XYZ file of C-alpha atoms in Angstrom:
56
model
C 36.714 29.929 -70.269
C 37.764 26.556 -70.078
C 40.543 27.012 -67.543
C 38.185 28.537 -65.335
C 35.886 25.807 -65.251
C 38.565 23.334 -64.776
C 40.046 25.270 -61.635
C 36.380 25.250 -60.211
C 35.991 21.461 -61.056
C 38.947 21.079 -59.478
C 37.948 23.164 -56.494
C 35.053 21.288 -55.723
C 36.336 18.163 -56.067
C 39.069 18.623 -53.430
C 36.539 20.081 -51.204
C 34.178 17.254 -51.273
C 37.001 14.858 -50.788
C 38.092 16.713 -47.826
C 34.352 16.661 -46.291
C 34.247 12.885 -47.280
C 37.771 12.188 -45.441
C 36.901 14.318 -42.506
C 33.834 12.229 -42.124
C 35.163 9.105 -42.118
C 37.850 10.218 -39.530
C 34.851 10.723 -37.420
C 33.348 7.137 -38.271
C 36.482 5.395 -37.715
C 36.709 7.097 -34.375
C 33.412 6.195 -33.032
C 34.015 2.699 -34.277
C 37.188 2.428 -32.234
C 35.343 3.601 -29.220
C 32.714 1.012 -29.871
C 35.417 -1.289 -29.990
C 37.186 -0.452 -27.118
C 33.959 -0.464 -24.720
C 33.280 -3.961 -26.411
C 36.472 -5.515 -23.931
C 35.121 -3.462 -21.232
C 31.435 -4.501 -21.230
C 31.129 -8.125 -21.978
C 29.901 -10.546 -20.320
C 30.825 -13.913 -18.885
C 30.530 -17.342 -19.406
C 28.847 -19.851 -16.611
C 31.889 -21.624 -16.381
C 33.513 -18.074 -15.262
C 35.672 -17.327 -18.605
C 35.146 -14.150 -20.543
C 32.778 -14.138 -23.741
C 33.755 -12.004 -26.755
C 30.937 -9.567 -27.171
C 31.040 -10.014 -31.022
C 30.420 -12.920 -33.160
C 33.745 -12.914 -35.515
């Protein structure tokens, strides 16, 4: 009974980790797309220079 519980617990942990990593990949893709769009849609200064769209 003990080894069966250990195997089931390990399978549950690996499934949860795989789901979390998959979710993190999608979040990373969305962040990269937003970051890249920031270069395309950034405004201009009144002096004609380009402005950053973020405040870092």
